[in-house]
XYZ file of C-alpha atoms in Angstrom:
375
model
C 0.000 0.000 0.000
C 1.379 3.409 -1.012
C 1.081 6.312 1.416
C 2.400 9.888 1.483
C 3.728 11.129 4.819
C 4.536 14.734 5.682
C 7.917 15.089 7.371
C 7.974 16.676 10.802
C 11.085 18.839 10.427
C 11.457 18.952 14.222
C 11.973 15.176 14.281
C 15.602 14.120 13.787
C 14.451 10.628 12.855
C 12.069 11.797 10.118
C 14.525 14.359 8.753
C 17.247 11.695 8.586
C 14.877 9.317 6.791
C 14.043 11.994 4.225
C 17.737 12.708 3.615
C 18.961 9.106 3.671
C 16.670 7.933 0.858
C 18.719 9.882 -1.681
C 21.960 8.191 -0.582
C 20.357 4.743 -0.635
C 18.875 5.283 -4.100
C 22.130 6.405 -5.746
C 24.657 4.311 -3.824
C 27.172 2.776 -6.235
C 26.331 5.159 -9.127
C 29.730 6.372 -10.439
C 28.384 9.645 -11.893
C 26.702 10.700 -8.651
C 28.452 13.003 -6.152
C 26.867 12.828 -2.673
C 25.900 16.150 -1.094
C 26.857 16.897 2.484
C 24.291 15.607 4.949
C 24.632 18.898 6.832
C 23.727 20.956 3.735
C 20.502 19.026 3.136
C 19.653 19.056 6.840
C 19.971 22.856 6.771
C 17.309 23.029 4.033
C 14.824 21.469 6.440
C 15.794 23.743 9.345
C 13.238 26.547 9.585
C 15.253 28.333 12.264
C 18.564 28.521 10.404
C 17.948 28.697 6.642
C 17.325 32.275 5.373
C 14.678 31.047 2.910
C 12.168 30.715 5.739
C 12.474 34.377 6.699
C 10.175 35.211 3.800
C 8.848 31.920 2.427
C 7.530 28.501 3.348
C 7.824 24.857 2.384
C 7.036 21.287 3.386
C 8.612 17.905 2.783
C 6.953 14.583 1.964
C 7.931 10.923 1.820
C 6.326 8.194 -0.272
C 6.116 4.914 1.631
C 5.225 1.466 0.330
C 4.530 -0.309 3.542
C 7.454 0.771 5.723
C 9.895 1.246 2.832
C 10.700 4.745 1.544
C 10.268 4.808 -2.245
C 10.219 8.553 -2.960
C 10.444 12.070 -1.556
C 9.751 15.681 -2.530
C 10.001 19.220 -1.182
C 7.339 21.754 -2.193
C 8.136 25.431 -1.639
C 6.508 28.845 -1.946
C 9.083 31.550 -2.708
C 7.057 34.672 -1.968
C 9.620 37.315 -3.087
C 9.943 35.499 -6.439
C 6.177 35.502 -6.916
C 5.887 39.149 -5.902
C 8.672 40.218 -8.276
C 7.288 38.242 -11.234
C 3.608 38.805 -10.374
C 2.792 35.097 -10.428
C 1.525 32.319 -8.149
C 4.101 29.576 -8.586
C 5.252 26.860 -6.249
C 8.629 25.240 -6.758
C 9.562 21.631 -6.099
C 12.983 20.380 -5.101
C 14.699 17.295 -3.623
C 12.500 15.077 -5.795
C 13.766 11.513 -5.824
C 11.849 8.427 -6.735
C 12.218 4.800 -7.732
C 11.302 4.076 -11.351
C 7.584 3.892 -10.640
C 5.019 6.272 -12.115
C 2.528 5.505 -9.349
C 4.982 6.762 -6.724
C 5.852 9.902 -8.694
C 2.169 10.664 -9.305
C 1.290 10.266 -5.626
C 4.069 12.669 -4.587
C 3.072 15.343 -7.098
C -0.636 14.917 -6.340
C 0.152 15.673 -2.694
C 2.295 18.626 -3.772
C -0.627 19.911 -5.881
C -2.945 19.743 -2.863
C -0.423 21.790 -0.888
C -0.313 24.385 -3.676
C -4.068 24.690 -4.093
C -4.523 25.207 -0.353
C -2.270 28.279 -0.684
C -3.815 29.651 -3.866
C -0.825 28.705 -6.024
C -1.595 27.853 -9.633
C 1.582 26.321 -11.056
C 4.441 24.017 -10.012
C 7.966 24.690 -11.310
C 11.210 22.898 -10.607
C 13.492 21.481 -9.525
C 14.504 24.777 -7.955
C 15.977 24.953 -4.469
C 16.116 27.307 -1.540
C 19.202 29.263 -2.645
C 21.284 30.093 -5.698
C 23.786 27.379 -4.722
C 21.291 24.517 -4.954
C 21.436 23.894 -8.692
C 18.526 23.786 -11.119
C 16.670 21.208 -13.098
C 16.375 17.524 -13.824
C 19.199 16.191 -15.947
C 18.009 15.274 -19.435
C 21.340 14.896 -21.277
C 24.895 13.891 -20.409
C 24.147 11.052 -17.985
C 27.512 9.462 -18.767
C 29.409 12.397 -17.236
C 30.097 12.786 -13.542
C 28.116 15.397 -11.644
C 30.038 18.628 -10.986
C 30.481 18.420 -7.223
C 27.304 19.556 -5.441
C 26.731 22.499 -7.798
C 24.112 20.635 -9.796
C 21.851 17.615 -9.466
C 22.365 14.160 -10.916
C 19.460 11.842 -11.589
C 18.741 8.597 -13.398
C 17.597 8.790 -17.008
C 14.040 7.697 -16.150
C 13.308 10.976 -14.318
C 12.502 13.017 -17.475
C 10.149 10.240 -18.601
C 8.302 10.388 -15.281
C 7.962 14.172 -15.534
C 6.581 14.023 -19.061
C 4.174 11.214 -18.134
C 2.844 13.456 -15.344
C 2.109 16.255 -17.828
C 5.075 18.521 -17.029
C 6.582 20.636 -19.815
C 9.866 22.455 -20.291
C 10.221 25.829 -18.572
C 13.932 26.555 -19.166
C 17.162 24.629 -19.728
C 20.511 25.055 -17.979
C 23.388 23.851 -20.147
C 26.842 22.945 -18.856
C 29.698 23.106 -21.356
C 33.040 21.301 -21.473
C 36.269 23.187 -22.179
C 39.881 22.069 -22.437
C 43.287 23.628 -22.989
C 43.539 22.561 -26.626
C 40.088 23.591 -27.833
C 39.157 26.644 -25.760
C 40.797 29.388 -27.779
C 39.584 32.964 -27.807
C 39.366 34.329 -31.349
C 41.968 36.994 -32.099
C 39.201 39.578 -32.314
C 38.124 38.854 -28.714
C 41.701 39.020 -27.447
C 42.187 42.368 -29.159
C 38.963 43.731 -27.654
C 40.081 42.574 -24.186
C 43.463 44.284 -24.668
C 41.868 47.561 -25.738
C 39.333 47.502 -22.897
C 42.121 47.201 -20.326
C 44.185 49.822 -22.133
C 41.412 52.404 -21.826
C 41.649 52.045 -18.046
C 38.001 52.123 -16.973
C 37.583 48.338 -16.819
C 39.943 46.445 -14.542
C 40.397 42.838 -13.452
C 40.800 42.458 -9.686
C 42.891 39.479 -8.560
C 43.088 38.093 -5.034
C 46.059 36.602 -3.221
C 44.348 35.475 -0.030
C 40.965 35.202 1.691
C 41.535 38.383 3.683
C 41.546 40.394 0.457
C 38.495 38.491 -0.790
C 36.551 39.108 2.430
C 37.207 42.853 2.107
C 35.481 42.828 -1.295
C 32.623 40.532 -0.232
C 29.938 43.244 0.255
C 30.570 44.681 -3.222
C 30.595 41.191 -4.739
C 27.278 40.422 -3.044
C 25.703 43.598 -4.359
C 26.850 42.839 -7.907
C 25.713 39.211 -7.658
C 22.224 40.371 -6.693
C 22.056 42.604 -9.779
C 23.870 40.578 -12.437
C 21.129 38.047 -13.123
C 18.206 40.472 -13.138
C 17.244 39.433 -16.691
C 17.528 35.704 -15.977
C 14.589 33.376 -15.479
C 15.507 32.496 -11.892
C 16.044 36.050 -10.607
C 14.393 37.618 -7.605
C 15.832 40.252 -5.223
C 17.761 38.446 -2.506
C 17.373 39.545 1.094
C 20.487 40.803 2.936
C 20.669 37.516 4.843
C 20.380 35.518 1.606
C 23.224 37.542 0.074
C 25.294 36.814 3.183
C 24.361 33.129 2.901
C 25.612 33.039 -0.707
C 28.822 34.852 0.203
C 29.493 32.666 3.243
C 29.131 29.572 1.075
C 31.428 31.089 -1.533
C 34.095 32.114 0.967
C 34.039 28.703 2.619
C 35.160 26.909 -0.547
C 36.813 29.697 -2.527
C 40.377 29.540 -3.747
C 41.164 33.285 -3.890
C 43.375 32.984 -6.972
C 40.423 31.536 -8.897
C 38.016 34.373 -8.089
C 38.093 37.266 -10.568
C 36.213 40.553 -10.266
C 35.601 43.003 -13.121
C 35.312 46.660 -12.109
C 34.338 49.783 -14.025
C 35.587 52.974 -12.420
C 36.207 50.842 -9.316
C 32.594 49.605 -9.069
C 32.076 45.821 -9.306
C 30.278 45.068 -12.561
C 31.194 41.426 -13.176
C 32.662 38.302 -11.637
C 34.021 34.870 -12.450
C 34.072 32.170 -9.790
C 36.395 29.224 -10.346
C 36.415 26.093 -8.179
C 38.807 23.121 -8.311
C 36.793 19.989 -9.015
C 36.980 17.868 -5.858
C 34.202 15.476 -6.930
C 36.437 12.430 -6.421
C 37.105 13.379 -2.778
C 33.412 14.125 -2.191
C 32.583 10.648 -3.478
C 35.178 9.084 -1.203
C 33.786 10.892 1.854
C 30.174 9.960 1.117
C 28.529 13.163 2.329
C 30.344 13.305 5.662
C 32.627 16.050 6.988
C 35.447 14.602 9.083
C 39.002 15.742 9.906
C 40.376 13.228 7.411
C 37.767 14.336 4.884
C 38.944 17.940 5.120
C 42.508 16.773 4.428
C 41.231 14.727 1.481
C 39.440 17.791 0.049
C 42.575 19.930 0.350
C 44.754 17.307 -1.343
C 42.236 16.912 -4.166
C 42.285 20.688 -4.733
C 46.040 20.459 -5.344
C 45.999 17.491 -7.706
C 42.819 17.943 -9.763
C 43.255 19.063 -13.368
C 39.584 20.015 -13.716
C 38.009 23.376 -12.876
C 34.363 24.395 -12.540
C 33.461 27.904 -13.641
C 30.172 28.453 -11.846
C 29.066 32.022 -11.365
C 29.848 34.019 -14.485
C 28.078 37.334 -14.742
C 28.235 40.946 -15.870
C 25.685 43.592 -14.936
C 23.233 43.958 -17.836
C 24.085 47.607 -18.470
C 27.716 46.629 -19.169
C 26.966 43.921 -21.718
C 28.574 44.732 -25.041
C 30.965 47.279 -23.515
C 33.884 44.917 -22.944
C 33.131 43.350 -19.571
C 32.061 40.017 -21.051
C 35.191 39.732 -23.150
C 37.389 40.307 -20.104
C 35.678 37.370 -18.396
C 36.347 35.108 -21.393
C 39.990 36.193 -21.412
C 40.271 35.263 -17.725
C 38.710 31.852 -18.441
C 41.349 31.246 -21.096
C 44.105 32.161 -18.618
C 42.879 29.508 -16.179
C 43.518 26.864 -18.832
C 46.726 28.393 -20.201
C 48.595 29.295 -17.012
C 47.486 26.997 -14.179
C 47.261 23.371 -13.077
C 43.952 23.003 -14.921
C 43.838 21.425 -18.362
C 40.072 21.065 -18.651
C 36.921 22.383 -17.075
C 33.207 22.950 -17.122
C 31.073 26.055 -17.427
C 28.448 24.890 -14.970
C 24.723 25.526 -15.536
C 24.354 28.487 -17.862
C 20.697 29.457 -18.261
C 19.474 29.582 -21.838
C 18.215 33.086 -21.044
C 21.907 34.178 -20.835
C 21.939 34.281 -24.624
C 25.051 36.367 -25.327
C 27.367 34.591 -22.899
C 26.321 31.175 -24.210
C 26.852 32.306 -27.787
C 30.297 33.736 -27.057
C 31.435 30.668 -25.141
C 30.492 28.370 -28.022
C 32.474 30.568 -30.418
C 35.498 30.182 -28.142
C 35.382 26.405 -28.433
C 33.282 25.053 -25.585
C 31.123 21.963 -26.106
C 27.698 21.490 -24.455
C 27.773 18.164 -22.612
C 25.089 18.257 -19.900
C 21.592 19.677 -19.884
C 19.309 20.207 -16.872
C 15.678 21.037 -17.517
C 13.357 22.970 -15.250
C 9.776 21.752 -15.739
C 6.439 23.416 -15.103
C 2.829 22.357 -14.881
C -0.334 24.439 -14.524
C -2.585 23.067 -11.811
């Protein structure tokens, strides 16, 4: 008998059961990178996660007898709905065995939750913060997940979504680059040289975290403005900006963070992260003293870099800021330990950046699709 149970987020046992299902389902899958237990636990903590300052959500398990066979989070992001003048709910943390009955029961319960709140559409997967990754993977299943910056799922997930009547909302493409093929055209290099020569645009480099911390408020302000034309945008609260920055500073390698300024104001940024997916897989979602050592060692030996967080304020598009970012990407591959990398989850609404990156020699290799359904 199939039942749907709401998770009491005050119960450690129920929260653990909700989290553990994901690890049990994907155990032994070589492309899957386990998230940290603590990160997922934080999503269910109404006292600590900044999302709950302005919004609400609930979590549900699908049980067949006593066995967990699926889960889902259903969320109402009120600032997003206010900004876009809509009544959307978003789902996240959807995992399910390959069984349409289970998936249907979870989404039927999610629909009831939405209707009780006057919400008219479900969109997702979309998480509680900008660091949670978007979409259900629909292409590139053979490639390993990029750390915890995106989701990995089995190839039957898109089929379940389509069978339930969900349609595409927006795609997030991740592109592969390597030292041999990622070459900026001479025209781009010349534009980058001239932009720097004029002196208004500058590239800010960092030598240590102290320097990076000093720039954090300006970076946060620019981050909140850079994606204003993107599908996922809504104005972040001060605590959400701090949450994003704290997460960034925790894992940042200062030398791989680049800031673009115009007359000393931050107008663009490029965040690079050494790919430590192999160490994350070895540690299995746990943070231990040995695990921290393993992460540090993997940072030193990996040849793969993730470029996740590439943006220029809209008013500076076409004025040289974008080209400076591409030039910095090329430098990562030309003058560092990294021989290959990934541009992680670029929204298809970021038309110009995606076009430029393809011209420079990147190759799309993963696609994550955000789905929607009118209730």
